PDB file of C-alpha atoms and ligand atoms in Angstrom:
ATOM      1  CA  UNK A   1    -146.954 -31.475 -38.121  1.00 56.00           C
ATOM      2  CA  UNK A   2    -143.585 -31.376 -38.547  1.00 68.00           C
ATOM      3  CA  UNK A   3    -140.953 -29.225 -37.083  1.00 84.00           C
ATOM      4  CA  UNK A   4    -140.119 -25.715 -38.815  1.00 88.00           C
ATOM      5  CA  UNK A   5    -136.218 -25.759 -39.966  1.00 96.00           C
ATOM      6  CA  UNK A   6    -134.301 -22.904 -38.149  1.00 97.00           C
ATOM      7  CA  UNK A   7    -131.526 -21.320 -40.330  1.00 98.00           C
ATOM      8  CA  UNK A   8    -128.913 -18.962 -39.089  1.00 98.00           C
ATOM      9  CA  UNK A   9    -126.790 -17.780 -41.705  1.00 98.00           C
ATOM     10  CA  UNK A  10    -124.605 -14.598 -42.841  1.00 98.00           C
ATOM     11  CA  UNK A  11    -126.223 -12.140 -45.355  1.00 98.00           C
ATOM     12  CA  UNK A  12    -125.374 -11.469 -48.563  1.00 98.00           C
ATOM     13  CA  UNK A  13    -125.552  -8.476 -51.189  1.00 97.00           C
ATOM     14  CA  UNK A  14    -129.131 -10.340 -52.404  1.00 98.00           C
ATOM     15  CA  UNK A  15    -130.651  -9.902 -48.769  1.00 98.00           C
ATOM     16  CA  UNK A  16    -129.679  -6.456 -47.979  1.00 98.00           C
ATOM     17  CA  UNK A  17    -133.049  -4.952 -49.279  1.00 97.00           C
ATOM     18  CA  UNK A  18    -135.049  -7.577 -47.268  1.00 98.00           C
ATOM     19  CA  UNK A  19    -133.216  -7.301 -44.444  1.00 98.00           C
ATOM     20  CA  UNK A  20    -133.594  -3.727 -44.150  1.00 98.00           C
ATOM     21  CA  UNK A  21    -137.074  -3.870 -44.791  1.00 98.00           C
ATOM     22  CA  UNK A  22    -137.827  -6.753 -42.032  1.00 98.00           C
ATOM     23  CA  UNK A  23    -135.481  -4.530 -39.917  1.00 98.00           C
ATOM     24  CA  UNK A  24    -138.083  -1.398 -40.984  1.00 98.00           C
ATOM     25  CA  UNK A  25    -141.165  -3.680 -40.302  1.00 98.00           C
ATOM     26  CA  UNK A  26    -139.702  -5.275 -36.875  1.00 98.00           C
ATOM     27  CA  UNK A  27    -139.108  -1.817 -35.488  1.00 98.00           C
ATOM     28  CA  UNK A  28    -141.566   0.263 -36.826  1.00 98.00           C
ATOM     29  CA  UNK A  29    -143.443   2.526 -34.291  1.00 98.00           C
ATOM     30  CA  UNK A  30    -141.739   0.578 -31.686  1.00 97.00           C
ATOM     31  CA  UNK A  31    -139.246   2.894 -29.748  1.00 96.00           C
ATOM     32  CA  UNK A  32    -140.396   6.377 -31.936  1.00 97.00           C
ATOM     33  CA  UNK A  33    -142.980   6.579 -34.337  1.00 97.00           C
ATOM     34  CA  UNK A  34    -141.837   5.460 -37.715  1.00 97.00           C
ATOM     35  CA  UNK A  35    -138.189   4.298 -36.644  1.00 98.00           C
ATOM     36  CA  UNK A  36    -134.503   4.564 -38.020  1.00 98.00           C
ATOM     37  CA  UNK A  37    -132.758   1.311 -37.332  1.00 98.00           C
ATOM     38  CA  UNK A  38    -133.014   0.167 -40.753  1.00 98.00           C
ATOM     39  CA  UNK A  39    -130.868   3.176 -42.410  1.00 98.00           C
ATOM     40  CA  UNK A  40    -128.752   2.407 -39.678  1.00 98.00           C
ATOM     41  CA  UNK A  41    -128.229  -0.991 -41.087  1.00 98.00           C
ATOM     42  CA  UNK A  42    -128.215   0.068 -44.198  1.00 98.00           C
ATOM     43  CA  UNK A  43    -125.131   2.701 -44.262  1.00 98.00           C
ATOM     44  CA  UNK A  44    -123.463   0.610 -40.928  1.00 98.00           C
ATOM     45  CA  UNK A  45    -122.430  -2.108 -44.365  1.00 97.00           C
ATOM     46  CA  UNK A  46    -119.877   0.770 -45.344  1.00 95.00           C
ATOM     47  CA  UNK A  47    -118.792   1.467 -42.339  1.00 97.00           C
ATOM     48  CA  UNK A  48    -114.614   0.057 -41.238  1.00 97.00           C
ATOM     49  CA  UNK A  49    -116.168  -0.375 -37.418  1.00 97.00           C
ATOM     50  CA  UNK A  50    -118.929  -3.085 -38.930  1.00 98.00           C
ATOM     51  CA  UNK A  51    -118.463  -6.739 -38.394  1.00 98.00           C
ATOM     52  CA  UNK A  52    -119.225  -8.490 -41.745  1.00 98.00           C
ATOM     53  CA  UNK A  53    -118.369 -12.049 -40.358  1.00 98.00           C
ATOM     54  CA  UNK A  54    -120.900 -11.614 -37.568  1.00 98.00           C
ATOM     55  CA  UNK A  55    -123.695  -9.890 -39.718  1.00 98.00           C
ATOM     56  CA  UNK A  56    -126.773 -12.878 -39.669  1.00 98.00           C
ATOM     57  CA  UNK A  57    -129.860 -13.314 -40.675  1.00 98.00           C
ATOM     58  CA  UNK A  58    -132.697 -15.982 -39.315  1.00 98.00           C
ATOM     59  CA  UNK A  59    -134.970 -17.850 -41.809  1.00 98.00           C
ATOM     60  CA  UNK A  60    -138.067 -20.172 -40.563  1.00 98.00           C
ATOM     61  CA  UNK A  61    -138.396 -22.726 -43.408  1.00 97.00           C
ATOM     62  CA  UNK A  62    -136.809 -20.293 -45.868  1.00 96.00           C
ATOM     63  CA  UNK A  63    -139.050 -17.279 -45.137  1.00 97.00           C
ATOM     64  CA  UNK A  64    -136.363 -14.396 -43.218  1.00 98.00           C
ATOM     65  CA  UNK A  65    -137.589 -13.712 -40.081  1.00 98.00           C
ATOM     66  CA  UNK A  66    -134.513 -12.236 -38.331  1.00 98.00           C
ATOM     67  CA  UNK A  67    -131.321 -10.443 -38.719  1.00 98.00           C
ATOM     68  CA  UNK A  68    -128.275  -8.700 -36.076  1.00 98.00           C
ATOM     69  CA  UNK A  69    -125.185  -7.214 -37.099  1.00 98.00           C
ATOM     70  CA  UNK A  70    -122.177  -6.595 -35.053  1.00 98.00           C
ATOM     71  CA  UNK A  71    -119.772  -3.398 -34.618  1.00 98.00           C
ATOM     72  CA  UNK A  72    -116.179  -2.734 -33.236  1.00 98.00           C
ATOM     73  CA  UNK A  73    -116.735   0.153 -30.351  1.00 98.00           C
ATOM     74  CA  UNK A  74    -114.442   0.390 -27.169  1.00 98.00           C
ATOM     75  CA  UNK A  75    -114.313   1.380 -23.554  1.00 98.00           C
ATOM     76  CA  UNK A  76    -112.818   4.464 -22.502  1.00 98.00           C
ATOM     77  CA  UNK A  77    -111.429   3.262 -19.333  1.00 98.00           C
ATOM     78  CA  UNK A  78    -109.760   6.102 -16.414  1.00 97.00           C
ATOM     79  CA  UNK A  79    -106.446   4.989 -16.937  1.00 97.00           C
ATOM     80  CA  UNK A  80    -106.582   6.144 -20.499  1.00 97.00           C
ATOM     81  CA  UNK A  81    -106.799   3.100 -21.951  1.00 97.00           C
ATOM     82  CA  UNK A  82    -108.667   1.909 -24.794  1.00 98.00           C
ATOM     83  CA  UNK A  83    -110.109  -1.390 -24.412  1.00 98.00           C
ATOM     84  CA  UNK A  84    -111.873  -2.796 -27.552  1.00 98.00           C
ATOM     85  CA  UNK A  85    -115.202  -4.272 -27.358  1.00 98.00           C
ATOM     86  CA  UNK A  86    -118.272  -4.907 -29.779  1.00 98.00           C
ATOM     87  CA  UNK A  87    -121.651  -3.899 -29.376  1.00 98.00           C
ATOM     88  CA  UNK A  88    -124.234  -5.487 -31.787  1.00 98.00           C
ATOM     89  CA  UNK A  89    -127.995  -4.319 -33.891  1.00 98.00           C
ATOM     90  CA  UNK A  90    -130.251  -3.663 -34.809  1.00 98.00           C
ATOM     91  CA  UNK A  91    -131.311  -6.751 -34.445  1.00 98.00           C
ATOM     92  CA  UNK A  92    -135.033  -7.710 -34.598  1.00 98.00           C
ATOM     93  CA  UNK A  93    -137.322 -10.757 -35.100  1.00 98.00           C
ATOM     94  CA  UNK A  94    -140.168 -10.024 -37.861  1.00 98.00           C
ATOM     95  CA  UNK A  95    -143.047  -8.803 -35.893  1.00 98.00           C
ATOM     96  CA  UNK A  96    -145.571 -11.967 -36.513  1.00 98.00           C
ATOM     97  CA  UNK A  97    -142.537 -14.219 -34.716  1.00 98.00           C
ATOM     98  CA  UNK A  98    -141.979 -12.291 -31.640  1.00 98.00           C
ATOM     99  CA  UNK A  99    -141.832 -13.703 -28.129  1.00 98.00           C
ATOM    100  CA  UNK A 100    -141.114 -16.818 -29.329  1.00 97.00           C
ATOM    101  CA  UNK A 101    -137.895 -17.143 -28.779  1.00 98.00           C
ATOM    102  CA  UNK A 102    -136.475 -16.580 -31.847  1.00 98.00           C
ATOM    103  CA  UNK A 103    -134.571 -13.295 -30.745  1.00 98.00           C
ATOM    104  CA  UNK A 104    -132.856 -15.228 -28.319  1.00 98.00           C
ATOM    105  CA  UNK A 105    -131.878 -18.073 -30.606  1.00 98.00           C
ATOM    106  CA  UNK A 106    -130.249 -15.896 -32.973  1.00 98.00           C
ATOM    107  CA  UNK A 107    -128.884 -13.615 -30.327  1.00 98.00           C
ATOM    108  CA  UNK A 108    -127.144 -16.400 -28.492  1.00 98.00           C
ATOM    109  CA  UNK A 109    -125.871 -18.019 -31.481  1.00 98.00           C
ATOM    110  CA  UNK A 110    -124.420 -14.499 -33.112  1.00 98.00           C
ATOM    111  CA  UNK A 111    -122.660 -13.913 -29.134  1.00 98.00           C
ATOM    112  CA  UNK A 112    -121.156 -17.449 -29.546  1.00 98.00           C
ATOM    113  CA  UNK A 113    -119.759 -16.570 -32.809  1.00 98.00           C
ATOM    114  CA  UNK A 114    -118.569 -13.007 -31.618  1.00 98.00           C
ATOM    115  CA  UNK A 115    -116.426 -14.448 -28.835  1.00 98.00           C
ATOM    116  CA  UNK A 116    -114.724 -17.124 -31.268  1.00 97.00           C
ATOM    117  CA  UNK A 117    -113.904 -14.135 -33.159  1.00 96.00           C
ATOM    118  CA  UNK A 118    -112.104 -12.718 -29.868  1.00 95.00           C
ATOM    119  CA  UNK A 119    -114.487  -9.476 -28.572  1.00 98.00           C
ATOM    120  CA  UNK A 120    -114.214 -10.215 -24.966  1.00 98.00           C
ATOM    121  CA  UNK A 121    -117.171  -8.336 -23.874  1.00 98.00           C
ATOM    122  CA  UNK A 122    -120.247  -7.032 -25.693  1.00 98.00           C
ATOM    123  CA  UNK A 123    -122.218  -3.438 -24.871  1.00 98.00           C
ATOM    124  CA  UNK A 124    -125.794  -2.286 -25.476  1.00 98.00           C
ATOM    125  CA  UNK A 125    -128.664  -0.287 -24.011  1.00 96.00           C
ATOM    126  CA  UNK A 126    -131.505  -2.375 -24.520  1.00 96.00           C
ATOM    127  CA  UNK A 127    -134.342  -4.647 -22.268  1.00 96.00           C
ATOM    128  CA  UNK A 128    -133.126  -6.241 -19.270  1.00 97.00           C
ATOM    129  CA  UNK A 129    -136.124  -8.267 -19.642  1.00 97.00           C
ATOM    130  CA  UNK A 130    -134.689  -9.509 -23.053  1.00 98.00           C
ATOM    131  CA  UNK A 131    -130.799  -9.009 -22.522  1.00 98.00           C
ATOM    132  CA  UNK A 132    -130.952 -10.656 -18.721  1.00 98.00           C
ATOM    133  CA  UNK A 133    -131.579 -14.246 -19.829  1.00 98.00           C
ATOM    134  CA  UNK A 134    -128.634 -14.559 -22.707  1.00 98.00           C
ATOM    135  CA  UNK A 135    -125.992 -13.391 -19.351  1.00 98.00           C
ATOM    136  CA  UNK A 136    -126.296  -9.472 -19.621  1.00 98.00           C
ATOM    137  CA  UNK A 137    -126.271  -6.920 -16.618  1.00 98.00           C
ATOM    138  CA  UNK A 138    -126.356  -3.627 -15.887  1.00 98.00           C
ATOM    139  CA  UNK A 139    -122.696  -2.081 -17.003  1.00 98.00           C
ATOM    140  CA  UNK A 140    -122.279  -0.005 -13.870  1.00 97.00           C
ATOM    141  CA  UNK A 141    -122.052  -3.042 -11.926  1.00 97.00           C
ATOM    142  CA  UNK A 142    -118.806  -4.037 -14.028  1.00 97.00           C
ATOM    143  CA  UNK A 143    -117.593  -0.578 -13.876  1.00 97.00           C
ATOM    144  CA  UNK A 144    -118.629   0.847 -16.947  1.00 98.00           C
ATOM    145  CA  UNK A 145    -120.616   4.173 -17.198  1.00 98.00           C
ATOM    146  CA  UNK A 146    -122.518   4.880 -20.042  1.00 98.00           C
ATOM    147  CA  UNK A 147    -121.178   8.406 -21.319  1.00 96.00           C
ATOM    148  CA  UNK A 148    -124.625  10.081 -21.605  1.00 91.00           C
ATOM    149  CA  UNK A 149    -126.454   8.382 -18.532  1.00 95.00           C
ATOM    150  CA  UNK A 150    -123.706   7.073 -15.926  1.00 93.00           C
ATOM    151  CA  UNK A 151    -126.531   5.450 -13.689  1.00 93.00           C
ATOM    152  CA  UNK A 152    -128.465   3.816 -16.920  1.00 96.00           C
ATOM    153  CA  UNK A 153    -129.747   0.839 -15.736  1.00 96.00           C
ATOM    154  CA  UNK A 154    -130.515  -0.194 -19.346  1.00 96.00           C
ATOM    155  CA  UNK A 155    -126.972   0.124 -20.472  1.00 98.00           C
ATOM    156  CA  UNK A 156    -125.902  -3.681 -20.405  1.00 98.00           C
ATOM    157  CA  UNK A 157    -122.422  -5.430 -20.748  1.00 98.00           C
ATOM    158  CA  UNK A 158    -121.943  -9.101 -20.899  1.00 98.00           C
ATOM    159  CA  UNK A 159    -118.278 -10.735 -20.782  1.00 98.00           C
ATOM    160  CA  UNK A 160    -117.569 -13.197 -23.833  1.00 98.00           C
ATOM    161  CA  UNK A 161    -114.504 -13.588 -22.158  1.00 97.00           C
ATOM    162  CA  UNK A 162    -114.404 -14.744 -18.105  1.00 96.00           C
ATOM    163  CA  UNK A 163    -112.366 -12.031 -16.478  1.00 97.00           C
ATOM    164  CA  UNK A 164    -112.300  -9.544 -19.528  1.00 97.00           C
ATOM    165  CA  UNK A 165    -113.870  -6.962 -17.088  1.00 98.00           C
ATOM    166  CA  UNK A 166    -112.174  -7.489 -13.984  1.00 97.00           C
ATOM    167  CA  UNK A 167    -110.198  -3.998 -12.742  1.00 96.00           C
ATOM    168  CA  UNK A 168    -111.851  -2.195 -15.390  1.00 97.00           C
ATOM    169  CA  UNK A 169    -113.506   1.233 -14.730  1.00 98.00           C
ATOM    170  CA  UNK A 170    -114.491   3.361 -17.461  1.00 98.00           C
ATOM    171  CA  UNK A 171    -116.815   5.431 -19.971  1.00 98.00           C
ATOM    172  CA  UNK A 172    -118.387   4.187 -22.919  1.00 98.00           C
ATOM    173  CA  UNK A 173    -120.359   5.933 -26.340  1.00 97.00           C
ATOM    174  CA  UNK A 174    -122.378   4.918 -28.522  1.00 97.00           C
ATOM    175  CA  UNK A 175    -120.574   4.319 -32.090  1.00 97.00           C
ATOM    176  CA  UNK A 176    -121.175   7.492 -34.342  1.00 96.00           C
ATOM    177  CA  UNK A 177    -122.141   4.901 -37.078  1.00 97.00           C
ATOM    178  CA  UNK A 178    -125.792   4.833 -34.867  1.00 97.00           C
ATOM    179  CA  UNK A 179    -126.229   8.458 -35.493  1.00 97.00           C
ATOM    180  CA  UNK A 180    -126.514   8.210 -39.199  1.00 96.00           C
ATOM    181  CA  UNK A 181    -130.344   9.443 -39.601  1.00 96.00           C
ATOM    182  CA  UNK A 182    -129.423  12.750 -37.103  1.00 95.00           C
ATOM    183  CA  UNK A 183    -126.865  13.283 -39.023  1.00 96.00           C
ATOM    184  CA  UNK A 184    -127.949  13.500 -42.727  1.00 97.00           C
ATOM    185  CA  UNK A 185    -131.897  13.734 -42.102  1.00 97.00           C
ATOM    186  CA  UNK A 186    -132.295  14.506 -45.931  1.00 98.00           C
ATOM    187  CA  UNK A 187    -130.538  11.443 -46.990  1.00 98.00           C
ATOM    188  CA  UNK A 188    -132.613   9.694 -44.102  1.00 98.00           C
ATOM    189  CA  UNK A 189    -135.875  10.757 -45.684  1.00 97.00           C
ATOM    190  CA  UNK A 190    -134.829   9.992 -49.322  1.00 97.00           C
ATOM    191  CA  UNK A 191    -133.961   6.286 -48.535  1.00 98.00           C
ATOM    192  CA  UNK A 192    -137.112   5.771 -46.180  1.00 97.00           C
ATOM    193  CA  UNK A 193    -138.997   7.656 -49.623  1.00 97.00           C
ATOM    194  CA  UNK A 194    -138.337   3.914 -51.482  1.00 96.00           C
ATOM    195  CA  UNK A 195    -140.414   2.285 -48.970  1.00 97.00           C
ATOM    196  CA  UNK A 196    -143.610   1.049 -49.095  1.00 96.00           C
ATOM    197  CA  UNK A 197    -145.809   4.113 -46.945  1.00 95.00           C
ATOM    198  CA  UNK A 198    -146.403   3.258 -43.524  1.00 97.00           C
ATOM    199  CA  UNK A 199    -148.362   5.377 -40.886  1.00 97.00           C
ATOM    200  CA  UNK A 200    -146.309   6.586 -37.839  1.00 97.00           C
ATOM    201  CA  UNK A 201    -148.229   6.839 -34.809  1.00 97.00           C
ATOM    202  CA  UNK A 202    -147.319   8.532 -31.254  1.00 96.00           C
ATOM    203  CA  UNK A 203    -147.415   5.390 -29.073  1.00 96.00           C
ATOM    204  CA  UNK A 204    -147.274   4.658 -25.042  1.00 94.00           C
ATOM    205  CA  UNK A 205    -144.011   2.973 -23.947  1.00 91.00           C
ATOM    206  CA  UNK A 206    -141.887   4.705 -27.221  1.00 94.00           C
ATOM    207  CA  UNK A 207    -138.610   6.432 -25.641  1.00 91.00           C
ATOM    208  CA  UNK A 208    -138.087   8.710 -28.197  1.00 91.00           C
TER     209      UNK A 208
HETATM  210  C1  COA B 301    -136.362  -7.589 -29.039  1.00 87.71           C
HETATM  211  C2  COA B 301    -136.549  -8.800 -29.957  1.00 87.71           C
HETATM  212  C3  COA B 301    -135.329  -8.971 -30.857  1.00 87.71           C
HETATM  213  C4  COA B 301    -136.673 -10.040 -29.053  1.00 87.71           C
HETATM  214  O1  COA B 301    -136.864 -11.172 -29.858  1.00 87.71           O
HETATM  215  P1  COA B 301    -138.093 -12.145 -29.562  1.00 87.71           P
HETATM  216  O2  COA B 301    -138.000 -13.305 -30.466  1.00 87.71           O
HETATM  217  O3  COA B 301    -139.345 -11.350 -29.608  1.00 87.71           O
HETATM  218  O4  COA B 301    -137.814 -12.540 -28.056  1.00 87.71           O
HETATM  219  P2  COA B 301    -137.751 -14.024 -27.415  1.00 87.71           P
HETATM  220  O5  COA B 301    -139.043 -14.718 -27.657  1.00 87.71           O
HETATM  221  O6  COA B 301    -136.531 -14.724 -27.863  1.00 87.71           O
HETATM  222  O7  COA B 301    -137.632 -13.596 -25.885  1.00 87.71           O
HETATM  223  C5  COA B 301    -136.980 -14.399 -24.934  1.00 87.71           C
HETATM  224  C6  COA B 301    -137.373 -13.876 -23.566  1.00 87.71           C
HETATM  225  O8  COA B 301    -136.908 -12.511 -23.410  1.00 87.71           O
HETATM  226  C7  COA B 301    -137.928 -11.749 -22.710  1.00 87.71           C
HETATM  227  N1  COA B 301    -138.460 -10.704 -23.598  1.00 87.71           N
HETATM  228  C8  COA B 301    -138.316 -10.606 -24.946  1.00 87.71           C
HETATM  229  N2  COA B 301    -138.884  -9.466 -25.397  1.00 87.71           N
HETATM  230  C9  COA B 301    -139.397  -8.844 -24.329  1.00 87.71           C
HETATM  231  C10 COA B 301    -140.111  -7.626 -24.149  1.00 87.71           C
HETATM  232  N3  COA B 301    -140.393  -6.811 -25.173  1.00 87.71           N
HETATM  233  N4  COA B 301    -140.503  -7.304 -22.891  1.00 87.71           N
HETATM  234  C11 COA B 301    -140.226  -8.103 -21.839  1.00 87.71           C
HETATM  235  N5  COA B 301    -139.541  -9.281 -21.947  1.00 87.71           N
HETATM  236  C12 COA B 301    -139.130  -9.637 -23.173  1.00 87.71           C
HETATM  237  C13 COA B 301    -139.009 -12.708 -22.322  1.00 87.71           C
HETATM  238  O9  COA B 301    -138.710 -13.206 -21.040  1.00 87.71           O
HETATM  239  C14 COA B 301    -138.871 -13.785 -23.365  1.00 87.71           C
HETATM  240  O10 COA B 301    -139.355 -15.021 -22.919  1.00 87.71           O
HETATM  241  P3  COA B 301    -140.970 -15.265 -22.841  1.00 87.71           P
HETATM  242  O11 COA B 301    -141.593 -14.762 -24.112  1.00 87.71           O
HETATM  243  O12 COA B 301    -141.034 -16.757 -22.671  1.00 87.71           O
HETATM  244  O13 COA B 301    -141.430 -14.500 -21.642  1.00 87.71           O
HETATM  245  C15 COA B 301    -137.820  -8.695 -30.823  1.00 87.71           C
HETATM  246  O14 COA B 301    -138.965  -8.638 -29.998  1.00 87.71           O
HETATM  247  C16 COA B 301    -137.839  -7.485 -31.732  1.00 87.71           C
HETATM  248  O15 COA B 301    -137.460  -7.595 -32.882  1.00 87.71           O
HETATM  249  N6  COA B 301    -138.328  -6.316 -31.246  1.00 87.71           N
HETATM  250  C17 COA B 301    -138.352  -5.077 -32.060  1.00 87.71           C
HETATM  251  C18 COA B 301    -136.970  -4.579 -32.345  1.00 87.71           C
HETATM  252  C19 COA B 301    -136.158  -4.406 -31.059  1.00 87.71           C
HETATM  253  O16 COA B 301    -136.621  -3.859 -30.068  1.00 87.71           O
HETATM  254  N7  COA B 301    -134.872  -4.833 -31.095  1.00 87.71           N
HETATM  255  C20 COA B 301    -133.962  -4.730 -29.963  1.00 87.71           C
HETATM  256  C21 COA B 301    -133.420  -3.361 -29.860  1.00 87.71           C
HETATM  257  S1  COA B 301    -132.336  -3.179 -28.456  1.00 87.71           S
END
């Protein structure tokens, strides 16, 4: 058989429902039961701090399979600087494609296109496991405490930029553009209301 054709493109107004449905589907019961990351998506589009030239999606012989968008955040360093950064997701692989290594194919090729764009670095809490092999490490190890956990070992950095980190000590937060669903629940539960109904379940393993 032939080899399935890999696609890696931006998004566009017509995939903004499907993406935020795959996104729904991809992280559904996963860290919570139910899950939030694709209202997340869905308001992030408005938002000044989102990157629209970095925001991708992944199709396997036309079918979408994948998406990650990008976002402007910064590092509060000691000195009182503000350095700028990016962070990036959701991002997800649909859930019939996973550990395949499709996240990392998309992944590495949105990180390539983040540092032509300039970010120097790129921050997330997220799986070692996952993170580790596309270059990420713990932040504290680069000097940058994550503002709600200093000693998180799941809050990653990786330079874009050789060097980008060197002398830097500092504090970083999440962007408030991740606390969307917190902080309008109502307008949370009247987008997820246009879903198709899905069952949330209490699950081992779920952080929240
Ligand atoms: C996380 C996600 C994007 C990874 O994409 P993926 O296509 O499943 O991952 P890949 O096949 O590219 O993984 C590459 C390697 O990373 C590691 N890895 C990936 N997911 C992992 C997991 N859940 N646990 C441990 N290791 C993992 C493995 O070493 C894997 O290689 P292997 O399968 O040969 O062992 C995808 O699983 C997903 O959509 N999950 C739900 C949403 C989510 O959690 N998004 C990330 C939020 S921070």
């Amino acid at each position: 058989m032939s080899e399935k054709k890999i696609t890696i493109r931006l998004e566009t107004k017509d995939d903004y429902r499907n993406v935020e449905n795959l996104t729904r589907e991809s992280f559904w019961n996963v860290y919570r039961p139910g899950c939030m990351e694709h209202y997340v998506l869905h308001c992030y589009r408005d938002d000044p701090a989102f990157v629209p030239e970095l925001a991708f999606v992944m199709e396997l012989d036309g079918e979408l399979i994948g998406q990650v968008i990008y976002v402007r955040s910064e590092i509060d360093c000691d000195d009182g600087r503000k350095l700028p950064i990016m962070t990036f997701g959701p991002i997800c692989i649909a859930p019939a494609y996973k550990r395949q290594g499709y996240g990392k194919q998309l992944l590495d090729y949105s990180m390539e296109k983040a540092g032509e764009m300039g970010a120097g670095a790129l921050a997330i809490t997220g799986n070692i496991l996952f993170y580790g092999k596309s270059g990420f490490v713990p932040a504290k190890t680069k000097g940058v405490r994550y503002a709600d956990d200093p000693e998180a070992d799941y809050f990653l950095i990786r330079e874009l930029t050789p060097g980008f980190l060197d002398g830097v000590s500092g504090t970083y937060k999440d962007p408030e553009g991740y606390f969307v669903c917190e902080k309008d629940p109502e307008a949370f539960a009247q987008y997820e209301a246009a879903f198709p109904p899905k069952q949330k379940l209490k699950l081992p393993g779920q952080l929240f």
